[in-house]
Coordinates of C-alpha atoms and ligand atoms in Angstrom, one line a residue:
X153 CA 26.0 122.1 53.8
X154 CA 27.5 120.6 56.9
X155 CA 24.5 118.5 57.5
X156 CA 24.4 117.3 54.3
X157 CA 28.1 116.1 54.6
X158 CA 26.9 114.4 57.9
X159 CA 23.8 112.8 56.2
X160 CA 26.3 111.4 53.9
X161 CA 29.0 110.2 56.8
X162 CA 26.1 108.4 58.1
X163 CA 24.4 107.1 54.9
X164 CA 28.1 105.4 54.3
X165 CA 28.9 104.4 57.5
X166 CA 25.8 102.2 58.0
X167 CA 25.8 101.0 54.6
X168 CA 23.4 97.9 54.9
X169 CA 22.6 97.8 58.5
X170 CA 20.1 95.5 59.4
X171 CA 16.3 96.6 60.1
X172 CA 14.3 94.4 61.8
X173 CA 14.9 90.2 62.2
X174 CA 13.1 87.4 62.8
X175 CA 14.9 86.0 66.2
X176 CA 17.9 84.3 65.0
X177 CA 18.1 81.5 67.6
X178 CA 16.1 79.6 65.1
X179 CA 16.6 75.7 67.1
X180 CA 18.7 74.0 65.4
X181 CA 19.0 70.4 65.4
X182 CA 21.8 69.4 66.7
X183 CA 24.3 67.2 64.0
X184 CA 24.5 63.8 65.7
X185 CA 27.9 63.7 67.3
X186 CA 28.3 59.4 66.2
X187 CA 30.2 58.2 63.8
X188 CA 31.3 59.5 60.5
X189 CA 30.5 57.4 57.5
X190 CA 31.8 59.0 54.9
X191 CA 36.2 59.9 54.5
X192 CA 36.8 62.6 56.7
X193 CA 37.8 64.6 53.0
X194 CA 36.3 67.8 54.0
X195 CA 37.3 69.7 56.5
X196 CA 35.4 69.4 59.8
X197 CA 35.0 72.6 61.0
X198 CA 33.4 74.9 58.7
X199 CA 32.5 78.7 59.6
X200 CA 29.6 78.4 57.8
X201 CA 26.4 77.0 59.2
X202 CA 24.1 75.4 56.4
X203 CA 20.5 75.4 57.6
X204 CA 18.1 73.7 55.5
X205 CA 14.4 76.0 55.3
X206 CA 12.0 74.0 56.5
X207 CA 8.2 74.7 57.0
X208 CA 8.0 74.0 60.8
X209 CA 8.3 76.1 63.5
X210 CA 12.5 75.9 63.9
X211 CA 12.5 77.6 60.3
X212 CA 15.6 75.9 59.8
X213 CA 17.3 72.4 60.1
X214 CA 21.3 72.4 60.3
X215 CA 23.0 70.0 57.8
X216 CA 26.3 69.2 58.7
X217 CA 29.5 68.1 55.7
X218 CA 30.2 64.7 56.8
X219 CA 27.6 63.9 58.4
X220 CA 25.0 62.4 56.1
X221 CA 22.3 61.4 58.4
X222 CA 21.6 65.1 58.6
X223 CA 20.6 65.0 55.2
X224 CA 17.8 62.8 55.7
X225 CA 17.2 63.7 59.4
X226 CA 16.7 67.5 57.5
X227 CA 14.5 66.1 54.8
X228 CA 16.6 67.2 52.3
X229 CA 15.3 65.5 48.6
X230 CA 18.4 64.6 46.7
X231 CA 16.2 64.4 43.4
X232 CA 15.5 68.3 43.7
X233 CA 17.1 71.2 43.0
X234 CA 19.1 73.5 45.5
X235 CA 18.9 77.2 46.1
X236 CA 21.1 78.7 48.6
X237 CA 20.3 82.1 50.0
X238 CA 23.5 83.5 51.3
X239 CA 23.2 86.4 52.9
X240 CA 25.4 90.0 53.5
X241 CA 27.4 91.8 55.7
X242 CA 26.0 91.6 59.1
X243 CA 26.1 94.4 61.8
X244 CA 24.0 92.9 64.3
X245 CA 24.9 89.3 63.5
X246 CA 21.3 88.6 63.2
X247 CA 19.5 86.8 59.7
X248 CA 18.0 89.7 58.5
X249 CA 13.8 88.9 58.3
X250 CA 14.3 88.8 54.5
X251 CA 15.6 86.2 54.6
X252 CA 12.9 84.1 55.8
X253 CA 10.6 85.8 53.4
X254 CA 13.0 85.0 50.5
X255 CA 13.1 81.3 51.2
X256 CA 9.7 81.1 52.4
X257 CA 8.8 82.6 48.9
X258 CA 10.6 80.0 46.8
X259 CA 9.3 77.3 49.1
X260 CA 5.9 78.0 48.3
X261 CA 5.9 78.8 44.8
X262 CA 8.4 76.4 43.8
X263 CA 8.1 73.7 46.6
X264 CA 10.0 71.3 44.0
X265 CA 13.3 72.5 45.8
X266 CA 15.5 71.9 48.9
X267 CA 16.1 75.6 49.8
X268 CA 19.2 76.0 52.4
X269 CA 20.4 79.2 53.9
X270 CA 24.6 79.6 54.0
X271 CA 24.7 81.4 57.5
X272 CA 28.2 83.1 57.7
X273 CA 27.2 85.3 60.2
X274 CA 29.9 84.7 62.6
X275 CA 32.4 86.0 59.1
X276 CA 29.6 88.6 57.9
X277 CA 29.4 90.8 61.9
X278 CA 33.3 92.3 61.7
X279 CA 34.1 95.5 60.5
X280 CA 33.7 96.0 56.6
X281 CA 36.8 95.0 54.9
X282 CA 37.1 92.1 57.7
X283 CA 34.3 90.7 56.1
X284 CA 35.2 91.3 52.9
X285 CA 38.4 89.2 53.2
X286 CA 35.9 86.6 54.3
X287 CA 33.8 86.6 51.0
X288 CA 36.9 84.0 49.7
X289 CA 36.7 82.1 53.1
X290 CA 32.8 81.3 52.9
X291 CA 33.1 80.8 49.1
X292 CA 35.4 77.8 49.9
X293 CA 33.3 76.4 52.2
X294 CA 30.2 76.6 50.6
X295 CA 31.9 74.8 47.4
X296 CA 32.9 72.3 49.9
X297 CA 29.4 71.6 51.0
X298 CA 28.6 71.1 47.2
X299 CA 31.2 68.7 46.8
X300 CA 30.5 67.0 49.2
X301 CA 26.7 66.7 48.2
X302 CA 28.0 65.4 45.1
X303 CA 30.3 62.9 46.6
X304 CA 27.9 61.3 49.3
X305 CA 24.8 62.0 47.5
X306 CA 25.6 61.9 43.6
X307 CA 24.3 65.8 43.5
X308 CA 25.2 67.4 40.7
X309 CA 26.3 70.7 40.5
X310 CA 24.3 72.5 38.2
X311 CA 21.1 71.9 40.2
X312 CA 22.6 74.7 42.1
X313 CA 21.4 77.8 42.6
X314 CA 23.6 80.3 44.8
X315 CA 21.4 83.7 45.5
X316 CA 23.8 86.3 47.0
X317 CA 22.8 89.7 48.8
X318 CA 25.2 92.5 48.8
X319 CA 28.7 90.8 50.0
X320 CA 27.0 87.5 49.4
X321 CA 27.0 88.0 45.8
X322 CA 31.0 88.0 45.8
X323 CA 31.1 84.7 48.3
X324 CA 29.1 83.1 45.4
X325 CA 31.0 84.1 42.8
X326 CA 34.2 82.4 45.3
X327 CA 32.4 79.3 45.9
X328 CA 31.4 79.4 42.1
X329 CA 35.3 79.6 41.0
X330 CA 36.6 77.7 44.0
X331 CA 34.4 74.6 42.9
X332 CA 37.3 71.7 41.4
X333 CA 36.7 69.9 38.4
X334 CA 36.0 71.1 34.9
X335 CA 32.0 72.2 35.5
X336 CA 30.3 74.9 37.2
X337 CA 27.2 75.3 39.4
X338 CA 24.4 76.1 37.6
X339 CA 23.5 79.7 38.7
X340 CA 24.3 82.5 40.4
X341 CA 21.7 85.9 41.5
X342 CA 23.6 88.2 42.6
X343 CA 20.8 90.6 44.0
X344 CA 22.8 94.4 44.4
X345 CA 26.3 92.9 44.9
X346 CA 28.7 94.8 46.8
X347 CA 30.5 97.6 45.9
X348 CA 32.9 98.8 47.9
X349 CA 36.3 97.2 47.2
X350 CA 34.8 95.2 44.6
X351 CA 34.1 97.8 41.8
X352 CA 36.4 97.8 39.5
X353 CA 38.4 94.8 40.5
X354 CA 39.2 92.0 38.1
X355 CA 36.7 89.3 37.5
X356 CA 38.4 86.8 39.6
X357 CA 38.2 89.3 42.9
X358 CA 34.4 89.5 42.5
X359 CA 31.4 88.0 41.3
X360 CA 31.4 87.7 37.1
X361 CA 29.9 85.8 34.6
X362 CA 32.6 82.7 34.6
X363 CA 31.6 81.6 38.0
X364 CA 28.4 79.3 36.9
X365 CA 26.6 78.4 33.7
X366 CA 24.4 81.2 34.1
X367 CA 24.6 84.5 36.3
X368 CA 22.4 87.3 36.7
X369 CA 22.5 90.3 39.0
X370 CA 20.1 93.0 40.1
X371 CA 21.5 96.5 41.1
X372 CA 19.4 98.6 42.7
X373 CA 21.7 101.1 44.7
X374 CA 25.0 102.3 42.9
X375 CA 24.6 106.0 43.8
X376 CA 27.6 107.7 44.5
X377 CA 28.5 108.9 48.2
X378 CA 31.7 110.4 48.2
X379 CA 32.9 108.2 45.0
X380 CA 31.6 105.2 47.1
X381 CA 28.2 103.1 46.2
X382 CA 26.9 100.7 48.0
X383 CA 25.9 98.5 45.6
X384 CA 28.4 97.7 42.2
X385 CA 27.5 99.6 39.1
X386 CA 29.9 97.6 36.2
X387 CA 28.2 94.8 35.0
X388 CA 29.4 91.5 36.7
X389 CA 26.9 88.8 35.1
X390 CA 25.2 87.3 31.8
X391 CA 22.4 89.8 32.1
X392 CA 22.4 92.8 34.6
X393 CA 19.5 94.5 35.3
X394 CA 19.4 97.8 36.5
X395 CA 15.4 98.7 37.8
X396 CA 14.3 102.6 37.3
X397 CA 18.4 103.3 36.4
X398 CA 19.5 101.4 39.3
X399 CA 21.1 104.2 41.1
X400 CA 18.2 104.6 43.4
X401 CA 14.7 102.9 44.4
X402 CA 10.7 104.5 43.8
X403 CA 9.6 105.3 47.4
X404 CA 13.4 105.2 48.9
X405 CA 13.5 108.9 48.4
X406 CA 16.0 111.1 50.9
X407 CA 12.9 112.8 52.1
X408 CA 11.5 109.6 53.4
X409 CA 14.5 109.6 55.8
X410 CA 12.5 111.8 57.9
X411 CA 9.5 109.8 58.1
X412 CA 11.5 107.2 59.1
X413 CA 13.3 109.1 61.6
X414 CA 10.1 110.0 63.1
X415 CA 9.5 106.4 62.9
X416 CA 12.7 104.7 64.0
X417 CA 14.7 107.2 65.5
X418 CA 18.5 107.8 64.1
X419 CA 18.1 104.3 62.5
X420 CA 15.3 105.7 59.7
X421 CA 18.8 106.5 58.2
X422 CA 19.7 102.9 57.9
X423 CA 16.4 102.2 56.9
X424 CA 16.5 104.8 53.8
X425 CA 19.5 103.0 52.7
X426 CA 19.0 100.0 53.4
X427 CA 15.9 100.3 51.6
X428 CA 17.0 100.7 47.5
X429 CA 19.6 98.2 48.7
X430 CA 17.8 95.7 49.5
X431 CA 14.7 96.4 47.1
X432 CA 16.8 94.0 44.9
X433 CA 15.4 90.9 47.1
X434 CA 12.3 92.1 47.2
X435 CA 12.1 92.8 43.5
X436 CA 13.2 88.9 43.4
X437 CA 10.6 87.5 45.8
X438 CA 8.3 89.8 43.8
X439 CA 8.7 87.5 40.4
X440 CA 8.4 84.3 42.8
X441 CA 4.8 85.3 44.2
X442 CA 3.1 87.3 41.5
X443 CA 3.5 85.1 38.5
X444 CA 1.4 86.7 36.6
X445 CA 2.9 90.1 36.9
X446 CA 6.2 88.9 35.7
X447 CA 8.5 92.5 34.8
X448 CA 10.1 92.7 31.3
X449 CA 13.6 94.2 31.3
X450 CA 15.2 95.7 27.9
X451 CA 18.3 96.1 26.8
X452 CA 19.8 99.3 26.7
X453 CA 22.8 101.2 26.5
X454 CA 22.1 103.5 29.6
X455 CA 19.3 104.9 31.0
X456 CA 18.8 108.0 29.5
X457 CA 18.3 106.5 26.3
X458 CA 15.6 104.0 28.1
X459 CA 14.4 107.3 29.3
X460 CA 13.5 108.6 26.1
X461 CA 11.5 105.1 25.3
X462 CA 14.2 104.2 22.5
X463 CA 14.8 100.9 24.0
X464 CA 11.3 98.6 24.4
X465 CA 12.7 96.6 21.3
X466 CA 12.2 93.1 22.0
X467 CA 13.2 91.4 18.8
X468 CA 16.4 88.9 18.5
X469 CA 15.7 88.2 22.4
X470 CA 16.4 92.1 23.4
X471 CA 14.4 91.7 26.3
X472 CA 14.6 89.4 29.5
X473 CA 12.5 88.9 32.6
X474 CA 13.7 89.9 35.8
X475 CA 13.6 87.2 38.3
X476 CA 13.6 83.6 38.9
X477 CA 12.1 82.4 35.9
X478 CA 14.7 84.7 33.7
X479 CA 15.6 83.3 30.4
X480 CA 18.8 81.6 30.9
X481 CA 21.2 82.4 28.2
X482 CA 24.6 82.4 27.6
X483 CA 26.5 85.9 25.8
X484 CA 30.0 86.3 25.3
X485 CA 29.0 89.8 26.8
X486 CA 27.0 91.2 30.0
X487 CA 24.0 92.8 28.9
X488 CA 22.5 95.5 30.9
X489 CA 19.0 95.9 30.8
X490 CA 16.9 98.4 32.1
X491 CA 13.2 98.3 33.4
X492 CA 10.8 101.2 35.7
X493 CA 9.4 99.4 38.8
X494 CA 6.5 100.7 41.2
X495 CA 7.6 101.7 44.6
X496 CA 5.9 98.8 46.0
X497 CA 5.1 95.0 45.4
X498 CA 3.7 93.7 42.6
X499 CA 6.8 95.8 40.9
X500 CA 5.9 95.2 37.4
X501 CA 4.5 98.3 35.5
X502 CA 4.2 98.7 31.5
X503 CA 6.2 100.3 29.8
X504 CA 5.0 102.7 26.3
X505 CA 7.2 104.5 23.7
X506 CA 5.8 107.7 22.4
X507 CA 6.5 109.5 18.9
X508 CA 4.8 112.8 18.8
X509 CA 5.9 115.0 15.2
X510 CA 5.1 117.9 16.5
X511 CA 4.8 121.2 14.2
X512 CA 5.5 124.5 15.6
X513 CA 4.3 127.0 13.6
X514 CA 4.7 130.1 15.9
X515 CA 8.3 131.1 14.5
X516 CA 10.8 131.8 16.5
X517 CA 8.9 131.0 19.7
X518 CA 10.1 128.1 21.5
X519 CA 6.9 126.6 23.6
X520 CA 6.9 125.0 27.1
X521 CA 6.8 121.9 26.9
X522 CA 3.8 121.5 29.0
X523 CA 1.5 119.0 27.8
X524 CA -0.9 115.9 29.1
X525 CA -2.4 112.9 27.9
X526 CA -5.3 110.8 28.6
X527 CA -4.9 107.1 27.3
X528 CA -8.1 105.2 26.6
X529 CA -7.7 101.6 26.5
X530 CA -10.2 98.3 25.7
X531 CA -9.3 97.6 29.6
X532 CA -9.3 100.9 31.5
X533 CA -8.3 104.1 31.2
X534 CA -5.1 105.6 32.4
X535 CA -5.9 110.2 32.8
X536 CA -3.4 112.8 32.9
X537 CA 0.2 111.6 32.2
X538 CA 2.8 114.5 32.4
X539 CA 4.7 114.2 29.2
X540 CA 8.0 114.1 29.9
X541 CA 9.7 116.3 27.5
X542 CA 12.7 118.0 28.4
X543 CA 13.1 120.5 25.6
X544 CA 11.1 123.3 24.3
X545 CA 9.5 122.7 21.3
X546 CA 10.7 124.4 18.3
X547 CA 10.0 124.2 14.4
X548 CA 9.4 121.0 13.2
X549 CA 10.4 117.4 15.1
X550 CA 9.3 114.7 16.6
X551 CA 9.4 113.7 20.2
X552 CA 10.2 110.4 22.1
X553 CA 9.5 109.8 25.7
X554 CA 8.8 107.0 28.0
X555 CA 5.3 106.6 29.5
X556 CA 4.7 103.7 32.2
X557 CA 1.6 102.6 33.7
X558 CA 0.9 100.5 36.8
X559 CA -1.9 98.7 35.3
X560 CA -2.8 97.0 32.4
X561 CA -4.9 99.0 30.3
X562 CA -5.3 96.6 27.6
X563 CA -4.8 97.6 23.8
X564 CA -5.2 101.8 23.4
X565 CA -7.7 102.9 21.9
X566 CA -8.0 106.4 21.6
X567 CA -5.7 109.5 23.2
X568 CA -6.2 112.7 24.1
X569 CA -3.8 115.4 23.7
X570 CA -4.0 118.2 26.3
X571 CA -1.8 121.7 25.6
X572 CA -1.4 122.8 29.4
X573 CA -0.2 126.4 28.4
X574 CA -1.9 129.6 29.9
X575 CA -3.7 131.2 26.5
X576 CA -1.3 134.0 26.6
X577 CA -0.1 134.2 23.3
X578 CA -3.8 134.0 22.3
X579 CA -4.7 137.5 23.9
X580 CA -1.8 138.9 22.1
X581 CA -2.8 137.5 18.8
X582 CA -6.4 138.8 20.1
X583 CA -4.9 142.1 20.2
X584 CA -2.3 142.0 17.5
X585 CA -5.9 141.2 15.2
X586 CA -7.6 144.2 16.1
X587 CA -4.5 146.4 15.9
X588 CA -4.0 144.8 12.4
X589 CA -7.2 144.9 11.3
X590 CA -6.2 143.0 7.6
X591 CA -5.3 139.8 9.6
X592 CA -8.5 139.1 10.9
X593 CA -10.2 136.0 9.8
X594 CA -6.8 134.5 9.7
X595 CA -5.8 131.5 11.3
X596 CA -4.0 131.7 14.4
X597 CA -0.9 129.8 14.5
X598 CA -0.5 127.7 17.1
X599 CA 1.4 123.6 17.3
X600 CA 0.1 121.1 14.7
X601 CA 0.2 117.1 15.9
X602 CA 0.0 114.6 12.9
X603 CA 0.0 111.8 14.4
X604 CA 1.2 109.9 17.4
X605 CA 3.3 106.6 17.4
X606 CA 2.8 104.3 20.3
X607 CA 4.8 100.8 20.8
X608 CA 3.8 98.7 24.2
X609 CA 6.6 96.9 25.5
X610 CA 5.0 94.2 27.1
X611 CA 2.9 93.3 24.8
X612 CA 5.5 94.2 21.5
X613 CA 1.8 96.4 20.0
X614 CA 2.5 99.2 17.8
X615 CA 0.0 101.6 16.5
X616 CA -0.4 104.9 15.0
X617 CA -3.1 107.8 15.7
X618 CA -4.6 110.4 13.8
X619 CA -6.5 113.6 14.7
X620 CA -10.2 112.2 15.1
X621 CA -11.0 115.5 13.1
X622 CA -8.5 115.9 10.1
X623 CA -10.1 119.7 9.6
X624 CA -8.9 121.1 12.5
X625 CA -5.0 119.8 13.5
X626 CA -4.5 122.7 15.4
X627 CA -3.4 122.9 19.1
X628 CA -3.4 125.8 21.0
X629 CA -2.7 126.2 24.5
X630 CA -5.5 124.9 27.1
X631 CA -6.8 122.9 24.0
X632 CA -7.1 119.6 24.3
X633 CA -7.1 117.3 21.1
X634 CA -8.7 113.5 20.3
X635 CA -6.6 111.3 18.8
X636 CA -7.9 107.7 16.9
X637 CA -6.8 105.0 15.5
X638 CA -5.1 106.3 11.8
X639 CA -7.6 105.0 8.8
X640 CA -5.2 103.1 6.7
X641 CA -5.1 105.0 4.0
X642 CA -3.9 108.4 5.8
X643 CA -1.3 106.6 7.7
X644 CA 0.4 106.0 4.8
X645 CA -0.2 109.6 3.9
X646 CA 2.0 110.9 7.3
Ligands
LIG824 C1 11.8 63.7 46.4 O1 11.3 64.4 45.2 C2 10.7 63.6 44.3 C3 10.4 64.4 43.1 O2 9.4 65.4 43.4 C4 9.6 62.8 44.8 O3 9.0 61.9 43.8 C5 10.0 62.0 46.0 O4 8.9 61.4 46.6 C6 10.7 62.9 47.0 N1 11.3 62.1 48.1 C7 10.9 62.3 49.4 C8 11.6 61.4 50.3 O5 10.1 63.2 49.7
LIG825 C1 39.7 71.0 45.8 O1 40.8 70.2 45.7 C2 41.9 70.5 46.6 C3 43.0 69.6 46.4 O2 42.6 68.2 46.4 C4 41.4 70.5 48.1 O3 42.4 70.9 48.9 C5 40.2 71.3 48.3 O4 39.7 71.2 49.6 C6 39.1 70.9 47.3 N1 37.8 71.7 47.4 C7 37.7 73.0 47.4 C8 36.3 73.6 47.5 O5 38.6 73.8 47.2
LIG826 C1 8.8 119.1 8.4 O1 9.9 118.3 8.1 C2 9.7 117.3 7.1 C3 11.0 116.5 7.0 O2 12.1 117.1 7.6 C4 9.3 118.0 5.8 O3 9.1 117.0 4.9 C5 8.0 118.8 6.1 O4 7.7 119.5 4.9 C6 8.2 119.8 7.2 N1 7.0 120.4 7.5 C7 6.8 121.7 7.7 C8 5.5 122.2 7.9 O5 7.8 122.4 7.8

């Protein structure tokens, strides 16, 4: 047990530590020390270093507030849109390398943008709740730099995008609230946002939906550690999405701290928990580079109700995409939506809702719930799903469960139904026949499936199957049952 308290002394004391970085001593250019056209308004001196991303070999350009030529000098296109990246707590002081990716990413999907990084490293590399009290501090300055893009350059506001890792989703939510005037920036990512000494604070100490027209946040790692998480659990946004529950991350598991142990020596531990944290940028670059494979989210209460399937509803806008190109829309109310993920890029998987009425007609006899399926579809075929039922199955009921795939199998077309259960009740009833001679000939009971209800998420498809043979609906253990398509007229029969 002691260990275990010491894995979790080190899991929260190096919360977010960095992994590997690109060098930081990315060149910058050097603001031109001449003379300053516009009023000296803003404050001269600013913590925060705003480096334009830029594809050449610097990476980065520095624009200075005040100094306009940097603007051009920088090449940044006052017609465009902005997104900021602002990153987290630092305990290095070096960008972390996603960074890089991150910008690199919306760059080359979406080159119709200036992208700039807020780099408040010299604020983020102090001890924890140092850098906390500088969330407010960088918040300022950043909505400085926006007002002064819309002073000296007629930007407007809401072509701006803050996306905020960890700490940086709170300094967002500051610059968002710090803004003057009347309107707001246009939106704010928060991708996990903090959550020590932010959970449970009121919206104006953290990042919530009043601080731009539109905010979204991803959280990815709200486990508990000794009633601390890393990353906040409440909702803080329009629409909060919360991948595979988002407690924990596919492929972050505990035991993978020993591989990466072996691998990077006491800092694998970092590297476990830095990994769900920081699975919420990756799910975001994710939705900028695979278009195609864009991931639904639905809304849900929590996520053992997804769990069960109850959720893939998309009607009346239930659902959302996760990502960039979310829909942007207002609520009086956070919604929390819930999605599965793969443990690796491209994210996306499909999600399926299963109804199975299951009959039990061995009384009294509650049955393992040990069954498979085998999913034909028009596109491939998807073999050997564990059914996740978490009861036994008793008398007569149906089932829901969740079912997701990593690829697209197309529409299903058929399904087979697999009893995994060792024939043991079989030799009984074996025996019990020839002790009781008068019940041989009998049927042996055993579990009868009527139908099965499927409804696809992605693709909003519902269908219903029947037994391919409507003689014999009866499943006994090893068995293995076909399931097609119900004829019309015997699925309004069931
Ligand atoms: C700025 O962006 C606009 C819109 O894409 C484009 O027409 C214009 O040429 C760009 N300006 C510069 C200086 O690149
Ligand atoms: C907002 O207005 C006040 C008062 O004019 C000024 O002190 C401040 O610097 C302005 N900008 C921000 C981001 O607070
Ligand atoms: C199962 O339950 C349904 C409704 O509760 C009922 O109509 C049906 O007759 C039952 N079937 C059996 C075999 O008990």
């Amino acid at each position: 047990m002691k260990s275990l308290q010491l894995l979790s002394f080190l899991l929260l004391s190096c919360i977010i530590v960095s992994g590997n970085t690109y060098e930081g001593n990315k060149k910058e250019a050097l603001g031109s020390q001449s003379e300053h056209t516009t009023a000296k308004k803003y404050q001269q001196n600013l913590e925060t270093k705003f480096r334009l991303y830029t594809d050449t070999a610097e990476g980065s350009c520095r624009v200075f507030v005040n100094q306009l030529e940097t603007l051009d000098k920088c090449g940044f296109n006052a017609s465009l849109p902005l997104v900021m990246i602002v990153h987290g707590w630092s305990v290095d002081g070096i960008l972390e390398s996603w960074i890089w990716k991150m910008a690199a990413a919306l760059k080359s999907q979406h080159n119709q943008m200036n992208v700039i990084i807020a780099d408040w490293l010299t604020l983020a590399h102090q001890h924890y709740p140092i850098a906390v009290q500088n969330t407010r501090t960088t918040g300022q300055e950043i909505a400085q730099f926006v007002e002064w893009l819309e002073e000296s350059v007629q930007f407007s506001r809401s072509n701006v995008h803050l996306i905020g890792y960890s700490l940086g989703a709170h300094v967002s939510g500051f610059a968002g609230s710090f803004i003057n005037g009347t309107k707001k920036i246009g939106r704010i990512t928060g991708l996990d946002p903090a959550g020590p000494l932010f959970e449970g604070m009121s919206p104006t100490d953290r990042l919530s939906p009043d601080d731009a027209n539109f905010v979204d946040a991803i959280h990815t790692f709200t486990k508990q550690h000794m009633g601390l998480s890393v990353g906040i659990k409440q909702p803080v946004a329009h629409f909060d999405f919360y991948p595979n529950g988002g407690t924990f991350q596919p492929g972050c598991h505990i035991l993978y701290v020993y591989n990466h142990i072996a691998q990077y020596g006491i800092n694998g531990i970092a590297q476990t928990v830095k990994c769900a944290h920081e699975r919420s940028v990756h799910l975001f670059i994710d939705s900028l580079l695979h278009k195609d494979k864009q991931s639904t989210a639905y809304w849900c209460n929590d996520i053992n109700t997804f769990n069960k399937g109850l959720c893939l509803n998309c009607r009346k806008n239930r659902c959302n995409t996760l990502g960039y190109t979310i829909r942007e829309e207002r609520l009086p109310k956070s919604r929390r939506l819930f999605l599965k993920t793969r443990a690796r890029m491209p994210f996306k998987v499909y999600h399926y809702q299963f109804k199975i009425h299951i009959i039990n007609e061995i009384e009294g006899k509650q049955i393992e719930p040990a069954f498979t399926m085998s999913l034909s579809g028009t596109k491939e075929d998807a073999k050997k799903l564990h059914i996740p039922l978490v009861e036994g199955v008793t008398g007569n009921k149906t089932y829901s469960f969740l079912i997701t795939l990593d690829t697209d199998i197309g529409d299903i077309i058929m399904i087979k139904l697999k009893w995994e259960g060792t024939p043991v009740w079989e030799n009984i009833w074996d025996t019990f026949q020839t002790i009781i001679p008068w019940t041989k000939g009998t049927r042996r009971p055993g579990l009868i499936v009527k139908a099965i209800r499927v409804k696809a998420g992605e693709t909003q498809h519902k269908y219903t199957f029947c037994p391919q043979s409507i003689d014999n609906i009866h499943l006994h253990p090893s068995q293995e049952k076909t399931f097609v398509k119900c004829e019309d007229h015997f699925e309004r029969s069931i």
